[in-house]
Short mmCIF file of C-alpha atoms in Angstrom, two decimals:
data_model
loop_
_atom_site.label_atom_id
_atom_site.label_comp_id
_atom_site.label_asym_id
_atom_site.label_seq_id
_atom_site.Cartn_x
_atom_site.Cartn_y
_atom_site.Cartn_z
CA MET A 745 9.50 23.74 1.35
CA ASN A 746 6.58 21.00 1.14
CA ASN A 747 3.45 20.80 -0.99
CA TYR A 748 0.84 19.30 -0.16
CA ALA A 749 -2.45 18.81 -2.56
CA VAL A 750 -6.50 17.66 -2.18
CA TYR A 751 -8.55 17.68 -4.71
CA LYS A 752 -12.35 15.88 -4.35
CA ALA A 753 -12.83 13.89 -7.01
CA ASP A 754 -16.88 13.21 -7.44
CA ASN A 755 -16.39 9.79 -9.90
CA TYR A 756 -13.97 8.74 -11.85
CA ASP A 757 -15.81 9.85 -14.97
CA ASP A 758 -15.02 13.09 -15.12
CA ILE A 759 -11.09 12.78 -13.35
CA TYR A 760 -9.12 14.46 -15.61
CA PRO A 761 -8.94 17.75 -14.44
CA ILE A 762 -8.54 16.96 -10.85
CA ILE A 763 -5.40 14.67 -12.52
CA GLU A 764 -4.35 17.95 -14.22
CA LYS A 765 -4.79 19.99 -11.18
CA HIS A 766 -2.47 17.45 -9.35
CA PHE A 767 0.52 17.85 -11.68
CA GLU A 768 0.42 21.67 -12.26
CA ALA A 769 0.21 22.14 -8.60
CA HIS A 770 3.52 21.13 -8.31
CA ASN A 771 4.08 21.50 -11.75
CA ILE A 772 5.68 18.36 -12.25
CA ARG A 773 5.25 19.51 -16.48
CA SER A 774 8.21 21.24 -15.62
CA GLU A 775 10.84 17.79 -15.07
CA LEU A 776 9.18 15.73 -17.84
CA SER A 777 10.10 15.82 -21.32
CA ASP A 778 9.50 13.94 -24.17
CA LYS A 779 12.73 11.88 -23.78
CA THR A 780 11.57 11.43 -20.27
CA LYS A 781 10.79 7.56 -19.60
CA VAL A 782 8.20 7.45 -17.40
CA LEU A 783 7.71 4.16 -15.12
CA ILE A 784 3.57 4.53 -12.55
CA LYS A 785 3.36 2.66 -9.61
CA PRO A 786 -0.22 1.38 -8.76
CA ASN A 787 -1.50 -1.11 -6.40
CA LEU A 788 -2.23 -4.06 -8.16
CA VAL A 789 -1.99 -6.37 -5.15
CA THR A 790 -4.24 -8.67 -6.91
CA ASP A 791 -6.35 -9.31 -9.23
CA LYS A 792 -9.76 -8.27 -7.78
CA GLU A 793 -12.60 -5.87 -9.98
CA ALA A 794 -12.11 -2.29 -9.59
CA VAL A 795 -15.48 -1.80 -7.97
CA PHE A 796 -13.94 -4.07 -4.94
CA SER A 797 -10.97 -0.77 -4.36
CA VAL A 798 -8.17 -2.74 -3.78
CA THR A 799 -6.30 -1.84 -6.99
CA THR A 800 -5.95 0.88 -7.85
CA ASN A 801 -8.92 2.02 -9.73
CA PRO A 802 -7.84 2.08 -13.81
CA TYR A 803 -9.65 4.83 -15.02
CA PHE A 804 -7.77 6.64 -12.42
CA LEU A 805 -4.70 5.53 -14.37
CA LEU A 806 -6.02 6.14 -17.84
CA ALA A 807 -5.76 10.53 -16.78
CA ILE A 808 -2.38 10.24 -15.34
CA ILE A 809 -1.43 8.90 -18.65
CA LYS A 810 -3.56 10.45 -20.88
CA TYR A 811 -2.00 14.29 -19.01
CA LEU A 812 1.38 13.10 -19.60
CA LYS A 813 1.09 12.28 -23.14
CA ASN A 814 -1.28 16.28 -24.05
CA ILE A 815 2.41 17.30 -22.05
CA GLY A 816 4.23 15.49 -24.85
CA VAL A 817 5.96 12.36 -22.73
CA LYS A 818 6.22 9.50 -25.33
CA ASN A 819 7.21 6.33 -22.60
CA ILE A 820 5.41 5.88 -20.34
CA VAL A 821 5.48 2.03 -18.59
CA VAL A 822 2.93 0.75 -16.09
CA ALA A 823 4.25 -2.40 -13.66
CA ASP A 824 3.74 -3.97 -9.72
CA CYS A 825 3.75 -7.39 -8.77
CA PRO A 826 1.31 -8.10 -6.80
CA GLY A 827 1.76 -9.64 -3.87
CA GLY A 828 2.59 -13.23 -2.31
CA GLY A 829 2.08 -16.00 -4.80
CA LEU A 830 -0.64 -14.48 -7.39
CA LEU A 831 1.79 -14.97 -9.94
CA PHE A 832 2.07 -18.70 -9.76
CA PHE A 833 -1.46 -19.23 -10.43
CA SER A 834 -1.99 -16.14 -12.55
CA LYS A 835 -0.72 -14.45 -15.89
CA MET A 836 0.51 -11.11 -15.64
CA GLN A 837 -1.59 -10.50 -18.87
CA ASP A 838 -4.77 -11.89 -16.59
CA VAL A 839 -4.61 -9.62 -13.38
CA TYR A 840 -4.15 -6.67 -15.96
CA LYS A 841 -7.76 -8.20 -17.43
CA LYS A 842 -9.47 -8.68 -14.13
CA CYS A 843 -8.36 -5.94 -12.77
CA GLY A 844 -9.30 -3.38 -15.90
CA TYR A 845 -5.62 -2.45 -17.41
CA ASP A 846 -7.06 -3.64 -20.71
CA ILE A 847 -7.55 0.05 -21.18
CA LEU A 848 -4.61 1.50 -20.28
CA ALA A 849 -2.36 -0.54 -23.85
CA GLU A 850 -3.81 1.27 -25.94
CA PHE A 851 -1.69 4.72 -24.34
CA ALA A 852 1.43 3.14 -22.09
CA GLU A 853 3.50 -0.27 -21.86
CA LEU A 854 2.26 -2.76 -19.25
CA ASN A 855 5.03 -4.48 -17.50
CA VAL A 856 4.79 -8.57 -17.98
CA ASP A 857 8.60 -8.20 -17.25
CA PHE A 858 10.35 -9.47 -14.09
CA GLU A 859 13.55 -9.15 -14.28
CA SER A 860 14.96 -7.44 -11.62
CA VAL A 861 18.51 -5.94 -9.65
CA ASP A 862 19.84 -4.92 -7.24
CA VAL A 863 19.51 -1.32 -5.69
CA GLN A 864 22.13 -0.02 -3.14
CA CYS A 865 20.65 2.21 -0.25
CA SER A 866 21.81 4.87 2.26
CA PRO A 867 24.90 3.41 4.53
CA ASN A 868 23.01 4.06 7.60
CA PHE A 869 19.70 2.41 6.96
CA GLU A 870 20.04 -0.81 8.27
CA ASN A 871 18.88 -2.71 5.28
CA LYS A 872 22.12 -2.76 2.56
CA GLN A 873 20.55 -2.82 -0.39
CA PHE A 874 17.18 -3.89 -1.90
CA ASN A 875 16.87 -6.67 -5.61
CA ILE A 876 13.51 -4.57 -7.61
CA LEU A 877 11.75 -4.87 -10.82
CA LYS A 878 14.56 -3.55 -13.33
CA VAL A 879 11.33 -2.28 -15.21
CA ILE A 880 11.64 0.46 -11.49
CA ALA A 881 15.10 0.84 -11.42
CA ASP A 882 15.41 1.67 -14.92
CA ALA A 883 12.79 4.89 -15.07
CA ASP A 884 14.05 8.61 -15.44
CA TYR A 885 11.08 9.46 -13.76
CA ILE A 886 8.55 7.47 -11.60
CA ILE A 887 4.85 7.87 -10.12
CA ASN A 888 3.63 6.09 -7.91
CA ALA A 889 1.00 5.90 -7.51
CA PRO A 890 -1.59 3.88 -4.28
CA LYS A 891 -5.38 3.23 -3.98
CA LEU A 892 -5.89 4.69 -0.16
CA LYS A 893 -6.71 1.70 1.84
CA THR A 894 -6.75 0.96 5.59
CA HIS A 895 -4.15 -2.12 6.37
CA ASN A 896 -3.86 -4.82 8.59
CA ALA A 897 -0.55 -4.25 9.31
CA THR A 898 0.18 -0.79 9.62
CA CYS A 899 -3.02 0.18 9.55
CA ILE A 900 -3.14 2.28 6.35
CA THR A 901 -1.01 1.64 3.23
CA ALA A 902 -1.11 4.66 0.70
CA ALA A 903 2.25 6.55 -0.30
CA VAL A 904 4.98 4.32 0.99
CA LYS A 905 3.57 1.19 1.45
CA ASN A 906 3.03 1.28 -2.35
CA ILE A 907 6.31 1.11 -3.01
CA PHE A 908 6.54 -2.41 -1.16
CA GLY A 909 5.38 -3.07 -4.94
CA CYS A 910 8.52 -2.75 -6.48
CA ILE A 911 9.57 -6.27 -4.91
CA PRO A 912 9.20 -9.58 -6.12
CA GLY A 913 6.55 -11.39 -5.49
CA LEU A 914 8.35 -14.30 -3.60
CA GLN A 915 10.46 -11.88 -1.80
CA LYS A 916 7.98 -10.16 -0.12
CA PRO A 917 6.65 -12.67 1.97
CA GLU A 918 10.70 -13.42 3.34
CA PHE A 919 10.61 -9.86 4.58
CA HIS A 920 7.79 -10.71 6.94
CA ALA A 921 9.87 -13.27 7.71
CA LYS A 922 12.67 -11.10 8.34
CA TYR A 923 11.01 -8.59 10.25
CA PRO A 924 7.80 -9.80 12.66
CA LYS A 925 7.72 -7.30 14.70
CA THR A 926 5.05 -3.68 13.21
CA ASP A 927 8.17 -1.06 13.59
CA ASP A 928 10.82 -2.81 12.22
CA PHE A 929 8.67 -3.66 9.02
CA CYS A 930 7.20 -1.05 8.33
CA ASN A 931 11.39 0.58 9.10
CA MET A 932 12.28 -1.42 6.21
CA LEU A 933 9.14 -0.10 4.24
CA VAL A 934 10.59 3.16 4.88
CA GLU A 935 14.63 2.79 4.30
CA LEU A 936 12.88 1.31 1.10
CA ALA A 937 10.70 3.64 -0.74
CA ALA A 938 14.66 6.04 0.65
CA THR A 939 16.47 3.69 -1.91
CA VAL A 940 13.40 4.24 -4.58
CA LYS A 941 13.64 7.87 -4.62
CA PRO A 942 9.36 8.31 -6.23
CA ASN A 943 9.20 11.77 -7.95
CA PHE A 944 5.19 11.93 -7.00
CA THR A 945 3.09 10.55 -5.56
CA ILE A 946 -0.94 10.92 -6.13
CA VAL A 947 -3.46 9.26 -4.05
CA ASP A 948 -6.52 7.45 -5.04
CA ALA A 949 -8.46 7.81 -2.77
CA VAL A 950 -12.11 8.55 -4.53
CA ASP A 951 -12.88 4.55 -3.30
CA ILE A 952 -11.28 3.59 -0.74
CA MET A 953 -10.92 0.17 1.63
CA GLU A 954 -11.97 0.36 5.30
CA GLY A 955 -11.92 -2.35 8.56
CA ASN A 956 -9.89 -5.57 7.89
CA GLY A 957 -8.07 -3.64 4.65
CA PRO A 958 -6.38 -4.31 2.34
CA THR A 959 -8.23 -6.40 0.73
CA ASN A 960 -10.94 -8.12 3.03
CA GLY A 961 -12.42 -4.70 4.04
CA LYS A 962 -15.94 -2.72 2.61
CA LYS A 963 -15.62 -0.17 -0.16
CA ARG A 964 -16.21 3.51 0.90
CA PHE A 965 -16.52 5.62 -1.09
CA LEU A 966 -14.38 8.68 0.04
CA GLY A 967 -14.27 11.72 -3.11
CA LEU A 968 -10.43 12.52 -2.51
CA THR A 969 -7.41 12.22 -4.04
CA PHE A 970 -3.90 13.75 -2.79
CA SER A 971 -0.45 14.68 -4.46
CA SER A 972 3.14 16.04 -3.65
CA LYS A 973 6.79 15.30 -4.20
CA ASP A 974 7.03 13.94 -0.02
CA VAL A 975 5.80 10.43 -0.09
CA PHE A 976 6.78 10.42 3.70
CA GLY A 977 5.32 13.92 4.56
CA LEU A 978 2.21 13.16 2.47
CA ASP A 979 1.58 9.53 4.58
CA LYS A 980 1.52 12.65 7.00
CA PHE A 981 -0.76 14.54 5.76
CA ILE A 982 -3.46 12.45 4.74
CA ALA A 983 -4.04 11.26 8.15
CA GLU A 984 -4.48 14.14 9.84
CA PHE A 985 -6.38 15.26 6.83
CA LEU A 986 -9.32 11.60 8.06
CA ASP A 987 -8.06 12.28 11.09
CA ILE A 988 -6.29 9.35 11.99
CA PRO A 989 -3.99 9.75 14.63
CA SER A 990 -0.62 9.10 12.95
CA ASP A 991 0.75 7.66 16.45
CA LEU A 992 -1.58 4.40 15.32
CA ILE A 993 0.97 4.40 11.61
CA GLY A 994 3.75 2.41 11.22
CA THR A 995 5.30 3.68 8.28
CA ILE A 996 4.78 7.80 9.88
CA ARG A 997 6.22 6.30 13.23
CA ALA A 998 9.35 4.62 10.92
CA SER A 999 9.48 8.06 9.23
CA GLU A 1000 9.15 10.32 11.80
CA LYS A 1001 11.81 8.60 14.03
CA LYS A 1002 14.65 9.06 10.63
CA ASN A 1003 13.38 12.95 10.41
CA PHE A 1004 11.81 11.81 7.09
CA ILE A 1005 9.10 14.39 7.28
CA ALA A 1006 9.27 18.40 7.40
CA ASP A 1007 8.34 19.96 10.11
CA LYS A 1008 7.31 23.33 7.41
CA PHE A 1009 4.84 22.68 4.21
CA ASP A 1010 2.09 24.06 1.82
CA THR A 1011 -1.06 22.74 1.65
CA THR A 1012 -3.84 23.71 -1.21
CA GLY A 1013 -6.84 22.64 -2.57
CA ASP A 1014 -9.75 21.77 -1.04
CA LEU A 1015 -9.06 22.14 2.42
CA ASP A 1016 -12.74 22.51 3.28
CA PHE A 1017 -12.77 18.51 3.62
CA LYS A 1018 -14.32 17.39 7.29
CA ILE A 1019 -14.64 13.89 7.08
CA ILE A 1020 -17.63 12.84 9.29
CA ASN A 1021 -18.21 9.59 9.83
CA PRO A 1022 -14.08 8.13 10.81
CA LEU A 1023 -13.00 5.08 9.03
CA VAL A 1024 -13.11 2.05 10.73
CA LEU A 1025 -9.49 0.69 11.30
CA PRO A 1026 -8.75 -2.78 11.34
CA GLU A 1027 -9.53 -4.90 14.16
CA LEU A 1028 -6.12 -5.50 14.84
CA VAL A 1029 -5.01 -1.47 15.34
CA CYS A 1030 -7.29 -0.28 15.88
CA ALA A 1031 -8.62 1.38 19.78
CA GLU A 1032 -12.30 1.68 21.07
CA SER A 1033 -13.70 5.39 19.64
CA PHE A 1034 -10.01 5.41 17.82
CA ASP A 1035 -11.14 8.93 17.26
CA LYS A 1036 -10.46 9.79 21.01
CA LYS A 1037 -6.89 11.15 19.54
CA VAL A 1038 -5.50 10.97 24.08
CA PHE A 1039 -7.10 7.91 23.62
CA ALA A 1040 -4.71 6.11 21.26
CA ARG A 1041 -1.93 7.55 21.33
CA ILE A 1042 -1.66 5.95 24.74
CA LYS A 1043 -2.50 2.91 22.78
CA THR A 1044 0.14 4.13 20.66
CA LEU A 1045 2.23 3.12 22.98
CA PHE A 1046 2.13 0.29 24.95
CA SER A 1047 2.24 -0.77 20.79
CA LYS A 1048 5.47 -2.80 21.59
CA ILE A 1049 4.66 -4.62 24.54
CA ASP A 1050 0.61 -5.53 23.07
CA ASP A 1051 3.71 -6.02 19.79
CA ALA A 1052 5.67 -8.90 22.46
CA VAL A 1053 2.74 -10.62 24.38
CA PHE A 1054 0.65 -10.87 21.81
CA ILE A 1055 1.03 -12.21 17.96
CA SER A 1056 -2.26 -12.10 15.56
CA HIS A 1057 -2.91 -15.98 13.51
CA PRO A 1058 -5.49 -16.01 11.07
CA SER A 1059 -9.12 -18.26 11.28
CA MET A 1060 -9.94 -19.76 8.40
CA ASN A 1061 -13.75 -19.43 7.74
CA LYS A 1062 -16.39 -20.63 5.74
CA ALA A 1063 -15.70 -18.82 2.88
CA CYS A 1064 -12.25 -20.92 2.10
CA VAL A 1065 -11.88 -22.76 -1.02
CA LEU A 1066 -8.67 -24.28 -1.07
CA CYS A 1067 -6.86 -22.53 -3.80
CA ARG A 1068 -3.58 -22.31 -2.22
CA LYS A 1069 -2.94 -18.91 -2.32
CA CYS A 1070 -2.18 -18.34 1.56
CA ILE A 1071 0.12 -21.86 1.12
CA VAL A 1072 2.17 -20.29 -1.54
CA SER A 1073 2.52 -16.80 0.44
CA CYS A 1074 2.87 -18.02 3.54
CA PRO A 1075 6.21 -17.20 4.61
CA GLN A 1076 6.45 -19.67 7.44
CA LYS A 1077 5.38 -22.81 5.96
CA ALA A 1078 2.73 -22.49 8.76
CA LEU A 1079 -0.30 -23.42 6.51
CA SER A 1080 -1.58 -27.05 4.64
CA ILE A 1081 -3.94 -29.34 3.67
CA ILE A 1082 -5.69 -31.29 5.72
CA ASP A 1083 -9.01 -33.20 4.77
CA ARG A 1084 -9.56 -29.76 2.57
CA LYS A 1085 -9.25 -27.58 5.53
CA ILE A 1086 -6.86 -24.86 6.14
CA ILE A 1087 -4.63 -25.77 8.86
CA LEU A 1088 -2.02 -23.34 10.60
CA ASN A 1089 0.51 -23.98 12.64
CA LYS A 1090 1.20 -21.51 15.26
CA LYS A 1091 3.90 -22.45 16.32
CA LEU A 1092 5.80 -21.35 12.76
CA CYS A 1093 2.97 -18.51 12.60
CA ILE A 1094 4.80 -15.05 12.73
CA GLY A 1095 1.32 -12.95 11.78
CA CYS A 1096 2.24 -11.50 9.54
CA MET A 1097 -1.12 -11.69 7.94
CA CYS A 1098 0.62 -12.47 4.04
CA CYS A 1099 -2.34 -15.48 3.75
CA ASP A 1100 -5.64 -12.29 5.29
CA GLU A 1101 -3.70 -10.27 1.80
CA VAL A 1102 -4.30 -12.81 -1.21
CA CYS A 1103 -6.95 -15.08 -0.44
CA PRO A 1104 -9.34 -13.74 -2.67
CA ASN A 1105 -12.90 -14.59 -0.69
CA GLY A 1106 -12.11 -13.04 2.74
CA ALA A 1107 -11.58 -16.78 4.18
CA VAL A 1108 -8.90 -15.86 6.87
CA ASP A 1109 -10.67 -14.57 10.76
CA LEU A 1110 -7.60 -12.72 12.40
CA LYS A 1111 -7.27 -14.09 15.53
CA LYS A 1112 -4.63 -12.56 18.48
CA SER A 1113 -3.38 -15.85 21.04
CA ILE A 1114 -0.56 -14.77 23.80
CA ARG A 1115 3.05 -15.18 22.17
CA CYS A 1116 4.47 -17.47 24.80
CA LEU A 1117 1.34 -20.13 25.06
CA VAL A 1118 1.86 -20.46 21.51
CA LYS A 1119 6.09 -20.81 21.04
CA ARG A 1120 5.30 -24.22 24.37
CA GLY A 1121 2.27 -25.21 22.47
CA ASP A 1122 -0.25 -24.90 24.73
CA ILE A 1123 -2.71 -23.42 22.39
#
């Protein structure tokens, strides 16, 4: 039977005992030895400091690494590949430094090798194979360590969505181009997670991001941590624990469609926690008063219609500094600079919002247009 754990955490300074509880709750110690090659996969989507709550907190990771060291694990690697074209502009060493990961280097290897290999999928999947980082494919044991955030495409990013970082950076926009519809993209994410098969997931939800995440929302203290060996069911447990209708979350819908989420499970930890103020969800996925679950489920029934009729697209505001990260990351080459302004070709735009995800300055506003009018060029 699957087991989900949740523990409160007041801050990152005293996080080690909480991390220890999670590992012991799932008896992870028995699965590891001094010969195990452990790979820790954080959320390192972009080069922002920990204070912005965009990436997995470095002290959260440090506690994981110290626990592993204390039980005798010797070979520990931290690896992720930031989204889009970030590495066109920065060296990976600089990304680690900006995100505060220098403190990890004494205890674990910080991966800078982005060699990739093809990994075959289950024969009944739509995707036949994925090209993922070799360092991840070669690991004996994968610890998935996401940051809990809202996400303008998938509603939240947690256990399943974090696995997208196993794909080399500039291949990510290709998947957005291949799967422009939300449900199709989320099905791909679920198939990727089932192919990578993380052994254990432990979620940093001490400081989270709400609103228009995953990079330009607002930081919020939640004071929680979650864990499970079940990467698919954990997302649903988190959503229901925080009173977010799981119907709104594309990766959960895709997981349920594949029967990846068990009906029976055990829970442990600080189960008395009750969220008072609901999380603010992204404008593109939330309904007014989303906490009214019936209304949210009605909205979900129309999500496919909404996806077919409307397309989301970016509109640059005054915070834009012409850094060009959005241009490099756009899978459709729909963005360009004209007269010192970022200009969008709406006919090429597929609404993936990769530009918003990589923007370091919150310069991307999200708009909606009617698909057929965009196609005709009437907008």
